[in-house]
Structure formats: C-alpha cells, structure tokens
Amino acid sequence: MTPKIKLSGVRKSFGQKMVLDGVDLEIAPGQSVVVIGGSGVGKSVLLKCILGLVTPDEGSIEVDGVEVTGLRGGARSEVLRKFGMLFQSAALFDSLTVWENVAFGLIEGAGMARGPAHTKAIETLARVGLAEDVAELDPAELSGGMKKRVGLARAIATTPEILFFDEPTTGLDPIMGDVINDLIAKSVRELGATALSITHDLASARKIADRIAMLHDGRIIWQGPVADVDHSGNDHVDQFIHGRADGPIQMQVLKP
Amino acid sequence: MFVITFLATIGRTFLNFLRVSGRLAMFAGRAMDAVIRPPFYPRLILKQMASIGYYSLPVVGLTALFTGMVLALQIFLGSARFNAESAVASIVVIGITREIGPVIASLMVAGRVGAAIAAEIGTMRVTEQIDALTTLATNPFRYLVAPRLIAAVLTLPILVLIADIVGVFGAYTVGVVKLGFSPVAYIQNSLDFLQVMDVVSGLAKAAVFGFIIALMGCYHGYYSRGGAQGVGKATTNAVVSASILLLSADYVLTELFFAQ
Ligand SMILES: Nc1ncnc2c1ncn2[C@@H]1O[C@H](COP(=O)(O)OP(=O)(O)OP(=O)(O)O)[C@@H](O)[C@H]1O
Ligand SMILES: [Mg+2]
C-alpha cells in the first residue's frame, strides 16, 4: 500500500542553521502520527515543508505517491485541497469574522454558497465547543484558546483527507484539551483521515496517536507504536517523556 | 585594503540592487497574471475601492484645495512681474490638471493607502495568515494582491479628477475673493486654454501611479519579515519607494505624452 505521506531525506537549513538534516517518515492512510520533540527542533518547519510553505533544500516528499516538492499552480491546489492545517498561532484572518474564517475553505476552495457555508460553519464551531454567538465576532475578540478552536474548526470544516495539527491543545484548559483530543481522534476514526500532529503534551499524544515519532537534531531518532513509547529503549525519548532536565538532550540555557 | 573594502561595498550594493529588482519584477509578473486570470474577487475589489477611494477623499480634497489656493496666489505674484496677471486662471488650470492634481493626490494616497496595504499584508505575513490562505487552496496573489491593484488603478483617476476640480475651485476662490478677478472672466479664462489632453493625461498618469502605489504596498508587505518591527519597516519602505517611483514615472510619462 502506498503511504499517504512519505518523506525521505528531507533537509532544510535557514542560513547557517541546519534545522532538518535528513528526515525520513512514512504515514499510512488513516493513521495518526504524533511528532514530539523539544522546542525549536523544527517540528513546525517539518509540517510547513509538507504543506509546501517552506521549500526543502533536499529530499523528497510524496503525498499519495505523488512528489509534491516544487509543485505549482493547479497541481499544487489539487494537493492542498486534501489538507487541513491548524497553525500553532491559529493564524485566523483578522479581516473576517469567526464564521467566515471557518467557512473560508468551503466558500473559496470548494465554491459553496455563503448560506449553506454559514450553516456548516456554525455546525463545525459547535463540534469544537463554540456557541453560535461566537460566530459573528472578530478573531481579535477571542481568547487564545478560543482562537485555537476556531483554527481547528477551519481545518476540519472541509473534511480533508489529511489533517495537520501544530500543537492543538497548547493554551487550552485540561478539560477543553481533552475535548479537542477526542475530536481529533474522532475525525481520524470517523472520516478516515490521516493525521500528523505536533505536541509537547504526552497525555494528548497517547490519546490521538497510533504512532509516535521523535524529532531531534534534525532527524527522526525514534518512532514506534504509541504503546512502545514507555519502553522505547531510547535515552532521548525517555528523557522527553519524563520531562527531565538531565539527560542526553541539553537545553541551551545558562546553568547558575 | 581600504580600496578593496570600498569596491566590495559597491559590488555588494550593486548585486543587492539586482536581486531586489529581479524579485520585484517577478512579483509584478505574478501580480499581473493574477489580475488577468480568474478567479476574480469583485467583493474584495469593491471593498478596496472604498478603502482606497472613499476614505481618501478628505485628505485628497483638503490638500488639493490648499494647493490650488497657493498656486493661484504664487502665479499671480510671479506673473505680476511681467504684467501677465490675466493669464493666472489658464496657467493654474493647466498646472493643476497636468501635474499638481495627479502628483499631490497620488502622494497623499501613497502615504495613506500604500502604508495601509503594506501594514495589512505585512501583518498577515508575519502572523502566518498568508500561509493559512495558501493551505486553504487560495492564491494570495489573486486574493490579496490583484484586488488591491485593480482597485487602485480604477480609483486613482477618480480621486485625481476630484482633486482637479477642488484645486481649480480653490484657485478660483482666491482669484475672485482676494485677487479681484470677476467670476465670469476667471472661469472663461480657465476654460479657454484648457485642452482635453491636459485632463486626460493627468488621469492616465493617475492610473499608473495607482498601480505603483498598490504594487509597492503589496510587495513590501508580502516580503516583510520578523514581527512588528518588520511590518513597520515594510510600511516605511512602501511609502518611500512608491513616492520615488511615482515621481520618476511622472517624468517619463510627461515625456511620452507631450514631447514632440
Ligand atoms: N522562516 C524562518 N527563517 C529562519 N529561521 C526559521 C524560520 N522558520 C523557522 N526557523 C528556525 O527553525 C528552527 C525550528 O523552528 P520551528 O518553528 O520548526 O520549531 P518547533 O520545533 O516548532 O518549536 P516549538 O515547539 O517551539 O514550536 C528555529 O530555530 C527557528 O529559528
Ligand atoms: Mg512549532
């Protein structure tokens, strides 16, 4: 079976700074993979490479067996239509209201009329726990957690085949965090979507992932089924899941 | 040693200039492609026309009014030196329609609208909204750049026409109230020597200036980097580069229109 997403040897540096140094990763259709890793190791850059927002220096990225690096115009739109993305910063359009944000992909991407798109947007907002009165607000009037949920609603509104979540639960209270985790798990199960998520939150990872991959020093240093993460035999992974300051991963901070 | 450093600086500046020109040319090419090929966004074009045109009316109107008034006064005082006071009305109207109207109005719009476009698109860039747009299968050139370009090219001539009228009215007021012209004679003098080409060339210039203003705003916004500071820099660069380009284009266009 062709993997839904396949990365091989993806490299990316910004100036002198090597961020991705040969990333290999395969995601099977309908699978939910969570990438964990320290802050600043390049998790967001990895997602942006797949989305084509950042062009890798080297390597290949295939979606449904089709090479997507360097695609342009219509062919690129075709691939993008398969994707739904929740940005780490939510990235809501501040010139549009909340519901217009959620309906954006339906109206502009899929050409749906505004009336039905509005109904669909309200429906999707309800799924992320937002009431109808939020729909007419501007993004600037929302709290950080609410923005996240609107961003999530926008990502799933078009029921895409592949979902990307960049830290979906950061900034949410634990209960709403769990609601979002359930929602992601459900989207993947019910829609048969493939998901690639990034999180620092192990509880969240355990809930939504089939597989976990750890990004460190520009490479995937470990990956395996979610059940194996506690006895991975990898020092880096152990240190990360137990959140210890001491270990093979050294944070760049000045010790007192 | 000093010479080499000096030459290196020149070389670097020149290469940088080439890189920026190349990038700008490519940006303009992609923008033009978005302007002529669907999908179009009429709603966005109308919205931009309102924000470029309607909301610029007070600024453009006031500057045109005072410029017309000053012009009448200055030309009256100047022409008194060779007893040509009677030509004030004709000189003023030609000056305004050909030069002052388009240039003053466009410079004001460059400050107001060019800055606003750069700030808005720049903020969208640094807050990843442009990335979000792309992932929602919407081309930012079609959705953001093209409507602004189209709106500016359509709106600037209208604004300039209004600036022409207001400017001439300002001059007329000064002429009649302060300089003692008779109202009928002033209007007669204004119209007698005015040619259609004076007005049309001014409006054509305005369309080109509108293109330059919107292009510079979009370009600097689109390539802005690094947070609020980057957006601030983009805004300044948009206004400065639009003003300089606009004035140099003004010379070129004047040559084209009027040089025999
Ligand atoms: N456009 C860019 N230009 C230059 N450097 C960049 C750019 N984008 C990311 N980087 C650099 O790449 C590195 C990885 O960034 P990235 O945002 O992927 O981190 P991350 O793993 O998502 O971290 P976090 O968990 O904090 O979100 C950082 O050091 C960052 O400075
Ligand atoms: Mg990140």
Coordinates of C-alpha atoms and ligand atoms in Angstrom, one line a residue:
Chain A
M1 CA 0.0 0.0 0.0
T2 CA 1.4 3.4 -0.9
P3 CA 1.8 5.6 2.2
K4 CA -0.4 8.6 2.4
I5 CA 2.7 10.8 3.2
K6 CA 6.2 9.8 2.7
L7 CA 9.3 11.9 3.5
S8 CA 12.7 10.8 2.5
G9 CA 16.0 12.6 3.3
V10 CA 14.3 16.0 3.8
R11 CA 16.8 18.7 4.6
K12 CA 16.3 22.3 5.4
S13 CA 18.6 25.0 6.7
F14 CA 18.0 28.7 7.3
G15 CA 21.3 30.4 6.5
Q16 CA 24.0 28.6 8.5
K17 CA 21.4 26.9 10.8
M18 CA 20.6 23.3 9.9
V19 CA 17.0 22.6 11.1
L20 CA 16.1 19.4 9.3
D21 CA 19.0 17.1 8.5
G22 CA 17.5 14.2 6.6
V23 CA 14.1 13.4 7.9
D24 CA 12.5 10.1 6.9
L25 CA 8.9 9.4 7.8
E26 CA 6.1 7.4 6.4
I27 CA 2.4 7.7 7.4
A28 CA 0.0 5.1 6.3
P29 CA -3.6 6.0 5.2
G30 CA -5.9 6.5 8.2
Q31 CA -3.0 6.6 10.6
S32 CA -2.5 9.2 13.2
V33 CA 1.2 10.1 13.8
V34 CA 2.4 12.5 16.5
V35 CA 5.7 14.1 16.3
I36 CA 7.3 15.1 19.6
G37 CA 10.5 16.9 20.2
G38 CA 12.0 19.9 22.1
S39 CA 11.1 23.4 21.4
G40 CA 12.8 24.8 18.3
V41 CA 13.9 21.5 16.8
G42 CA 12.0 22.1 13.6
K43 CA 8.6 20.4 14.1
S44 CA 6.7 23.3 12.6
V45 CA 9.2 23.6 9.8
L46 CA 8.6 19.9 9.1
L47 CA 4.9 20.5 8.7
K48 CA 5.4 23.5 6.5
C49 CA 7.7 21.5 4.2
I50 CA 4.9 19.0 3.6
L51 CA 2.4 21.9 3.0
G52 CA 4.8 23.5 0.6
L53 CA 5.1 26.7 2.6
V54 CA 8.8 26.0 3.1
T55 CA 10.8 24.6 0.2
P56 CA 13.2 21.9 1.4
D57 CA 16.8 22.1 0.3
E58 CA 16.9 18.4 -0.5
G59 CA 14.9 15.3 -0.3
S60 CA 11.5 14.1 -1.5
I61 CA 8.0 14.5 -0.1
E62 CA 5.3 12.3 -1.6
V63 CA 1.5 12.6 -0.9
D64 CA -0.4 9.6 -2.2
G65 CA 2.7 8.6 -4.2
V66 CA 2.9 11.9 -5.9
E67 CA 6.0 14.1 -5.5
V68 CA 4.8 17.4 -4.1
T69 CA 8.0 19.4 -3.7
G70 CA 8.1 22.2 -6.3
L71 CA 4.5 21.7 -7.5
R72 CA 2.9 24.9 -8.8
G73 CA -0.4 26.3 -9.9
G74 CA -3.3 24.0 -10.4
A75 CA -1.4 20.8 -9.5
R76 CA -0.5 22.4 -6.2
S77 CA -4.0 23.5 -5.4
E78 CA -5.2 20.0 -6.1
V79 CA -2.9 18.6 -3.4
L80 CA -3.7 21.4 -1.0
R81 CA -7.3 20.6 -1.2
K82 CA -6.5 17.3 0.6
F83 CA -5.0 19.2 3.5
G84 CA -6.4 20.8 6.6
M85 CA -4.0 22.7 8.8
L86 CA -4.2 24.1 12.3
F87 CA -1.4 26.6 12.7
Q88 CA 0.5 26.9 16.0
S89 CA -0.6 30.5 16.2
A90 CA -4.1 29.7 14.8
A91 CA -3.4 32.3 12.0
L92 CA -7.1 33.4 11.8
F93 CA -7.8 36.0 9.1
D94 CA -8.5 39.1 11.1
S95 CA -10.3 40.9 8.4
L96 CA -13.1 38.2 8.5
T97 CA -15.5 37.2 11.2
V98 CA -15.2 33.9 13.0
W99 CA -17.7 32.0 10.9
E100 CA -16.2 33.4 7.7
N101 CA -12.9 32.1 8.8
V102 CA -14.3 28.6 9.4
A103 CA -16.2 28.7 6.1
F104 CA -13.3 30.1 4.1
G105 CA -12.2 26.7 2.6
L106 CA -15.8 25.9 1.8
I107 CA -16.5 29.2 0.1
E108 CA -13.2 30.0 -1.7
G109 CA -11.8 26.5 -2.0
A110 CA -14.9 24.4 -2.7
G111 CA -17.1 27.2 -4.2
M112 CA -20.0 26.7 -1.8
A113 CA -22.6 29.5 -1.5
R114 CA -22.5 31.7 1.6
G115 CA -25.8 30.5 3.0
P116 CA -25.0 26.8 3.3
A117 CA -21.4 27.6 4.2
H118 CA -22.7 29.6 7.2
T119 CA -24.8 26.7 8.4
K120 CA -21.8 24.3 8.0
A121 CA -19.6 26.8 9.8
I122 CA -21.9 27.0 12.8
E123 CA -22.1 23.2 12.9
T124 CA -18.4 22.9 12.9
L125 CA -18.0 25.5 15.6
A126 CA -20.3 23.5 17.8
R127 CA -18.1 20.5 17.3
V128 CA -15.2 22.4 18.8
G129 CA -17.4 23.6 21.7
L130 CA -18.1 27.1 20.5
A131 CA -21.6 28.6 20.7
E132 CA -23.4 30.3 17.8
D133 CA -22.9 33.8 19.3
V134 CA -19.1 33.5 18.8
A135 CA -19.7 33.2 15.0
E136 CA -20.2 36.9 14.4
L137 CA -17.2 38.0 16.5
D138 CA -13.9 39.2 15.1
P139 CA -10.9 37.0 15.8
A140 CA -9.4 39.9 17.8
E141 CA -12.2 39.5 20.3
L142 CA -11.3 35.9 21.2
S143 CA -9.2 34.4 23.9
G144 CA -6.1 32.4 22.9
G145 CA -7.8 29.1 23.5
M146 CA -10.9 30.1 21.5
K147 CA -8.7 31.1 18.6
K148 CA -7.1 27.7 18.7
R149 CA -10.6 26.1 18.5
V150 CA -11.7 28.3 15.6
G151 CA -8.4 27.4 13.8
L152 CA -9.3 23.8 14.4
A153 CA -12.8 24.2 13.1
R154 CA -11.4 25.9 10.0
A155 CA -9.0 23.0 9.5
I156 CA -11.7 20.3 9.7
A157 CA -14.6 22.2 8.0
T158 CA -13.8 20.9 4.5
T159 CA -13.4 17.3 5.9
P160 CA -10.0 17.0 4.3
E161 CA -8.2 13.7 3.8
I162 CA -5.1 14.7 5.7
L163 CA -5.1 16.8 8.8
F164 CA -2.1 18.7 10.3
F165 CA -2.3 19.9 13.8
D166 CA 0.5 22.1 15.2
E167 CA 0.1 21.9 19.0
P168 CA -3.6 21.7 19.0
T169 CA -4.0 21.7 22.8
T170 CA -1.4 24.2 23.8
G171 CA -3.1 27.1 25.6
L172 CA -6.3 25.2 26.4
D173 CA -7.5 24.2 29.9
P174 CA -7.2 20.4 30.6
I175 CA -10.8 19.7 30.0
M176 CA -11.1 21.5 26.7
G177 CA -7.7 20.0 25.8
D178 CA -9.2 16.6 26.2
V179 CA -12.3 17.5 24.2
I180 CA -10.0 18.6 21.4
N181 CA -8.1 15.3 21.7
D182 CA -11.3 13.4 21.4
L183 CA -12.3 15.5 18.4
I184 CA -9.0 14.8 16.7
A185 CA -9.2 11.1 17.4
K186 CA -12.8 11.0 16.2
S187 CA -12.0 13.0 13.0
V188 CA -9.3 10.4 12.2
R189 CA -11.5 7.5 13.0
E190 CA -14.8 8.6 11.5
L191 CA -13.6 10.5 8.5
G192 CA -10.8 8.0 7.9
A193 CA -8.5 11.0 7.8
T194 CA -4.8 10.7 8.1
A195 CA -3.3 13.0 10.7
L196 CA 0.1 14.4 11.5
S197 CA 0.2 16.3 14.8
I198 CA 2.8 18.0 16.8
T199 CA 2.5 18.2 20.5
H200 CA 4.5 18.6 23.7
D201 CA 1.7 17.1 25.7
L202 CA 2.3 13.4 26.2
A203 CA -1.2 12.8 27.5
S204 CA -2.5 14.3 24.3
A205 CA -0.1 12.2 22.2
R206 CA -1.2 9.0 23.9
K207 CA -4.8 9.8 23.2
I208 CA -4.6 10.8 19.5
A209 CA -1.6 8.9 18.2
D210 CA -1.3 5.5 16.6
R211 CA 2.4 6.1 16.2
I212 CA 4.8 8.5 17.8
A213 CA 8.0 9.9 16.2
M214 CA 10.6 11.9 18.0
L215 CA 12.4 14.7 16.1
H216 CA 15.8 15.6 17.5
D217 CA 18.9 17.2 15.9
G218 CA 17.2 17.4 12.6
R219 CA 16.3 13.7 12.3
I220 CA 13.6 11.3 13.5
I221 CA 15.6 9.5 16.2
W222 CA 12.9 7.1 17.2
Q223 CA 9.5 6.1 16.0
G224 CA 7.1 3.3 17.0
P225 CA 3.6 2.4 18.1
V226 CA 2.2 4.6 20.9
A227 CA 2.3 1.7 23.4
D228 CA 6.1 1.4 23.0
V229 CA 6.9 4.9 24.0
D230 CA 7.3 4.0 27.6
H231 CA 9.9 1.3 26.9
S232 CA 11.5 2.6 23.8
G233 CA 15.0 1.9 25.0
N234 CA 16.0 5.4 23.7
D235 CA 17.5 7.7 26.2
H236 CA 16.3 10.8 24.3
V237 CA 12.7 9.6 24.3
D238 CA 12.9 8.6 28.0
Q239 CA 14.2 12.0 29.0
F240 CA 11.5 13.7 27.0
I241 CA 8.5 11.7 28.3
H242 CA 9.7 12.1 31.8
G243 CA 10.5 15.7 31.4
R244 CA 13.9 15.6 33.0
A245 CA 16.4 18.4 32.7
D246 CA 19.3 16.0 32.9
G247 CA 20.0 13.6 30.1
P248 CA 21.3 13.4 26.5
I249 CA 19.2 16.4 25.4
Q250 CA 20.9 19.5 26.6
M251 CA 18.8 22.7 26.6
Q252 CA 20.7 25.8 25.6
V253 CA 20.3 27.6 28.9
L254 CA 22.8 29.1 31.2
K255 CA 23.3 27.0 34.3
P256 CA 23.6 29.0 37.5
Chain B
M1 CA 42.9 47.3 1.9
F2 CA 40.6 50.3 2.0
V3 CA 40.2 50.2 -1.7
I4 CA 39.2 46.6 -1.7
T5 CA 36.6 47.1 1.1
F6 CA 35.3 50.0 -0.8
L7 CA 35.0 48.1 -4.1
A8 CA 33.4 45.2 -2.2
T9 CA 30.8 47.5 -0.8
I10 CA 30.0 48.8 -4.3
G11 CA 29.8 45.3 -5.6
R12 CA 27.6 44.1 -2.8
T13 CA 25.2 47.1 -3.2
F14 CA 25.0 46.5 -6.9
L15 CA 24.3 42.8 -6.5
N16 CA 21.7 43.6 -3.9
F17 CA 20.1 46.1 -6.3
L18 CA 19.9 43.4 -9.0
R19 CA 18.4 40.9 -6.6
V20 CA 15.8 43.3 -5.4
S21 CA 14.9 44.4 -8.9
G22 CA 14.6 40.8 -10.0
R23 CA 12.4 39.9 -7.1
L24 CA 10.2 42.9 -7.7
A25 CA 9.9 42.1 -11.4
M26 CA 8.9 38.6 -10.6
F27 CA 6.4 39.8 -8.1
A28 CA 4.9 42.2 -10.6
G29 CA 4.7 39.4 -13.2
R30 CA 2.8 37.1 -10.8
A31 CA 0.6 40.0 -9.8
M32 CA -0.3 40.8 -13.4
D33 CA -1.0 37.2 -14.0
A34 CA -3.4 37.2 -11.1
V35 CA -5.1 40.4 -12.4
I36 CA -5.9 38.9 -15.8
R37 CA -6.8 35.3 -14.9
P38 CA -9.8 34.1 -12.8
P39 CA -10.9 33.6 -10.2
F40 CA -11.7 37.3 -9.6
Y41 CA -13.0 38.7 -6.3
P42 CA -15.5 41.5 -7.1
R43 CA -16.5 41.9 -3.5
L44 CA -12.9 42.4 -2.5
I45 CA -12.3 44.8 -5.3
L46 CA -15.3 46.9 -4.2
K47 CA -14.1 46.9 -0.6
Q48 CA -10.7 48.0 -1.6
M49 CA -12.1 50.7 -3.8
A50 CA -14.0 52.0 -0.9
S51 CA -11.0 52.0 1.4
I52 CA -8.6 53.5 -1.2
G53 CA -11.1 56.0 -2.8
Y54 CA -13.8 57.0 -0.4
Y55 CA -11.7 57.2 2.7
S56 CA -9.0 59.2 0.9
L57 CA -11.5 61.9 -0.2
P58 CA -10.9 64.2 2.9
V59 CA -7.1 64.0 2.6
V60 CA -7.0 64.5 -1.1
G61 CA -9.7 67.2 -1.1
L62 CA -8.0 69.3 1.5
T63 CA -4.6 69.1 0.0
A64 CA -5.9 69.9 -3.4
L65 CA -7.9 72.8 -2.1
F66 CA -4.9 74.5 -0.4
T67 CA -2.5 73.7 -3.2
G68 CA -4.9 75.3 -5.7
M69 CA -5.2 78.4 -3.5
V70 CA -1.4 78.7 -3.0
L71 CA -0.9 78.2 -6.7
A72 CA -3.2 81.0 -7.7
L73 CA -1.5 83.3 -5.3
Q74 CA 2.0 82.4 -6.3
I75 CA 1.3 82.6 -10.0
F76 CA -0.4 85.9 -9.6
L77 CA 2.5 87.4 -7.8
G78 CA 5.0 85.9 -10.2
S79 CA 3.2 86.9 -13.4
A80 CA 2.8 90.5 -12.0
R81 CA 6.5 90.9 -12.7
F82 CA 5.8 90.9 -16.4
N83 CA 2.3 92.1 -16.4
A84 CA 0.7 88.8 -17.2
E85 CA -1.8 88.7 -14.3
S86 CA -4.6 87.9 -16.8
A87 CA -3.1 84.5 -17.5
V88 CA -3.3 83.3 -13.9
A89 CA -6.5 81.3 -14.5
S90 CA -5.2 79.5 -17.6
I91 CA -1.8 78.7 -16.1
V92 CA -3.4 77.4 -12.9
V93 CA -5.8 75.1 -14.6
I94 CA -3.2 73.6 -16.8
G95 CA -0.8 73.2 -13.9
I96 CA -3.4 71.5 -11.8
T97 CA -4.8 69.1 -14.4
R98 CA -1.5 68.1 -15.9
E99 CA 0.8 68.0 -12.8
I100 CA -0.3 69.2 -9.4
G101 CA -3.6 67.2 -9.2
P102 CA -2.2 63.8 -10.1
V103 CA 1.0 64.2 -8.2
I104 CA -0.4 65.7 -5.0
A105 CA -3.3 63.3 -4.8
S106 CA -1.1 60.3 -5.6
L107 CA 1.5 61.3 -3.0
M108 CA -1.2 61.6 -0.4
V109 CA -2.7 58.3 -1.4
A110 CA 0.8 56.7 -1.3
G111 CA 1.1 57.9 2.3
R112 CA -2.3 56.7 3.3
V113 CA -3.1 53.7 1.2
G114 CA 0.4 52.4 0.4
A115 CA 1.2 52.3 4.1
A116 CA -2.1 50.7 5.0
I117 CA -1.7 48.0 2.3
A118 CA 1.9 47.2 3.4
A119 CA 0.9 47.1 7.0
E120 CA -2.1 44.8 6.4
I121 CA -0.3 42.3 4.1
G122 CA 2.8 42.5 6.3
T123 CA 0.9 41.6 9.4
M124 CA -0.8 38.8 7.5
R125 CA 2.6 37.5 6.5
V126 CA 4.2 37.6 10.0
T127 CA 1.1 36.1 11.7
E128 CA 1.1 33.2 9.1
Q129 CA -2.2 34.3 7.7
I130 CA -0.8 34.2 4.2
D131 CA 0.4 30.7 4.8
A132 CA -3.1 29.8 6.1
L133 CA -4.5 31.3 2.9
T134 CA -2.3 29.1 0.8
T135 CA -3.2 26.0 2.7
L136 CA -6.8 26.8 2.1
A137 CA -6.1 26.5 -1.6
T138 CA -6.4 30.2 -2.2
N139 CA -3.7 32.0 -4.1
P140 CA -2.6 35.1 -2.1
F141 CA -1.8 36.9 -5.4
R142 CA -5.4 36.5 -6.6
Y143 CA -7.0 37.1 -3.2
L144 CA -4.8 39.8 -1.7
V145 CA -2.7 41.5 -4.4
A146 CA -4.9 41.6 -7.5
P147 CA -8.0 43.2 -5.8
R148 CA -5.7 46.0 -4.4
L149 CA -4.0 46.6 -7.8
I150 CA -7.3 46.7 -9.7
A151 CA -9.0 48.9 -7.1
A152 CA -6.0 51.4 -7.1
V153 CA -5.8 51.6 -10.9
L154 CA -9.6 52.3 -11.1
T155 CA -9.9 54.6 -8.2
L156 CA -6.9 56.9 -8.5
P157 CA -8.2 58.6 -11.7
I158 CA -11.5 59.3 -10.0
L159 CA -9.7 60.8 -7.0
V160 CA -7.5 62.9 -9.3
L161 CA -10.5 64.2 -11.2
I162 CA -11.9 65.3 -7.8
A163 CA -8.6 66.8 -6.8
D164 CA -8.5 68.7 -10.2
I165 CA -12.0 70.1 -9.5
V166 CA -11.4 71.0 -5.9
G167 CA -8.0 72.5 -6.8
V168 CA -9.4 74.7 -9.5
F169 CA -12.2 75.7 -7.2
G170 CA -9.6 76.8 -4.5
A171 CA -7.7 78.8 -7.1
Y172 CA -11.0 80.3 -8.3
T173 CA -11.9 81.4 -4.7
V174 CA -8.6 83.1 -4.2
G175 CA -8.7 84.7 -7.6
V176 CA -12.2 86.1 -7.1
V177 CA -12.1 86.9 -3.4
K178 CA -8.6 88.1 -2.9
L179 CA -7.1 89.0 -6.3
G180 CA -10.1 90.8 -7.6
F181 CA -10.9 88.7 -10.8
S182 CA -14.5 88.8 -11.9
P183 CA -16.1 85.3 -11.5
V184 CA -17.2 85.1 -15.1
A185 CA -13.8 86.2 -16.5
Y186 CA -11.9 83.8 -14.3
I187 CA -14.0 80.8 -15.4
Q188 CA -13.8 82.0 -19.0
N189 CA -10.0 82.2 -18.8
S190 CA -9.8 78.8 -17.2
L191 CA -11.8 77.1 -19.9
D192 CA -10.4 78.9 -22.9
F193 CA -7.0 77.4 -22.9
L194 CA -7.7 74.1 -21.3
Q195 CA -7.4 71.1 -23.7
V196 CA -8.9 67.7 -23.2
M197 CA -5.4 66.2 -23.4
D198 CA -4.4 68.2 -20.2
V199 CA -7.1 66.4 -18.2
V200 CA -6.8 63.0 -19.9
S201 CA -3.0 62.8 -19.5
G202 CA -3.4 63.6 -15.8
L203 CA -5.9 60.8 -15.3
A204 CA -3.8 58.4 -17.3
K205 CA -0.9 59.3 -15.0
A206 CA -3.1 58.7 -12.0
A207 CA -3.9 55.2 -13.1
V208 CA -0.2 54.4 -13.5
F209 CA 0.5 56.0 -10.1
G210 CA -2.3 53.9 -8.5
F211 CA -0.6 50.8 -9.9
I212 CA 2.8 51.8 -8.4
I213 CA 1.3 52.6 -5.0
A214 CA -0.6 49.3 -4.7
L215 CA 2.3 47.3 -6.1
M216 CA 4.8 48.8 -3.6
G217 CA 2.4 48.3 -0.7
C218 CA 1.8 44.7 -1.6
Y219 CA 5.4 43.9 -2.4
H220 CA 6.9 45.3 0.8
G221 CA 4.1 43.7 2.8
Y222 CA 4.4 40.3 1.2
Y223 CA 8.1 40.1 1.8
S224 CA 8.1 41.6 5.3
R225 CA 9.9 39.6 8.0
G226 CA 10.1 39.3 11.7
G227 CA 7.2 40.7 13.7
A228 CA 6.0 44.3 14.3
Q229 CA 9.4 45.8 13.5
G230 CA 9.5 44.1 10.2
V231 CA 6.0 45.4 9.4
G232 CA 7.0 48.9 10.4
K233 CA 10.0 48.8 8.0
A234 CA 7.8 47.4 5.2
T235 CA 5.4 50.3 5.7
T236 CA 8.0 52.9 5.5
N237 CA 9.7 51.3 2.5
A238 CA 6.4 51.0 0.7
V239 CA 5.7 54.8 1.1
V240 CA 9.2 55.9 0.2
S241 CA 9.6 53.6 -2.8
A242 CA 6.2 54.4 -4.1
S243 CA 6.8 58.1 -3.8
I244 CA 10.1 58.0 -5.6
L245 CA 8.9 55.6 -8.3
L246 CA 5.8 57.7 -8.8
L247 CA 7.8 60.9 -9.3
S248 CA 10.2 59.3 -11.7
A249 CA 7.3 57.7 -13.7
D250 CA 5.8 61.1 -13.8
Y251 CA 8.7 62.5 -15.7
V252 CA 8.8 59.5 -18.1
L253 CA 5.0 59.8 -18.7
T254 CA 5.2 63.5 -19.3
E255 CA 7.9 62.9 -21.9
L256 CA 5.7 60.3 -23.5
F257 CA 2.6 62.5 -23.6
F258 CA 4.0 65.8 -24.5
A259 CA 7.5 65.6 -26.0
Q260 CA 7.4 66.3 -29.7
Ligands
LIG1 N1 11.3 31.4 8.2 C1 12.4 31.1 9.0 N2 13.5 31.7 8.8 C2 14.6 31.5 9.6 N3 14.6 30.6 10.6 C3 13.5 29.9 10.8 C4 12.3 30.1 10.0 N4 11.3 29.2 10.5 C5 11.9 28.5 11.5 N5 13.2 28.9 11.7 C6 14.1 28.3 12.7 O1 13.9 26.9 12.6 C7 14.0 26.4 13.9 C8 12.8 25.4 14.1 O2 11.6 26.2 14.2 P1 10.2 25.5 14.4 O3 9.2 26.6 14.5 O4 10.0 24.4 13.5 O5 10.4 24.9 15.9 P2 9.4 24.0 16.6 O6 10.0 22.6 16.7 O7 8.0 24.0 16.0 O8 9.4 24.6 18.1 P3 8.1 24.9 19.0 O9 7.8 23.6 19.7 O10 8.7 25.9 20.0 O11 7.0 25.4 18.2 C9 14.1 27.5 14.9 O12 15.4 27.6 15.4 C10 13.7 28.7 14.1 O13 14.6 29.8 14.5
MG2 MG 6.3 24.9 16.4

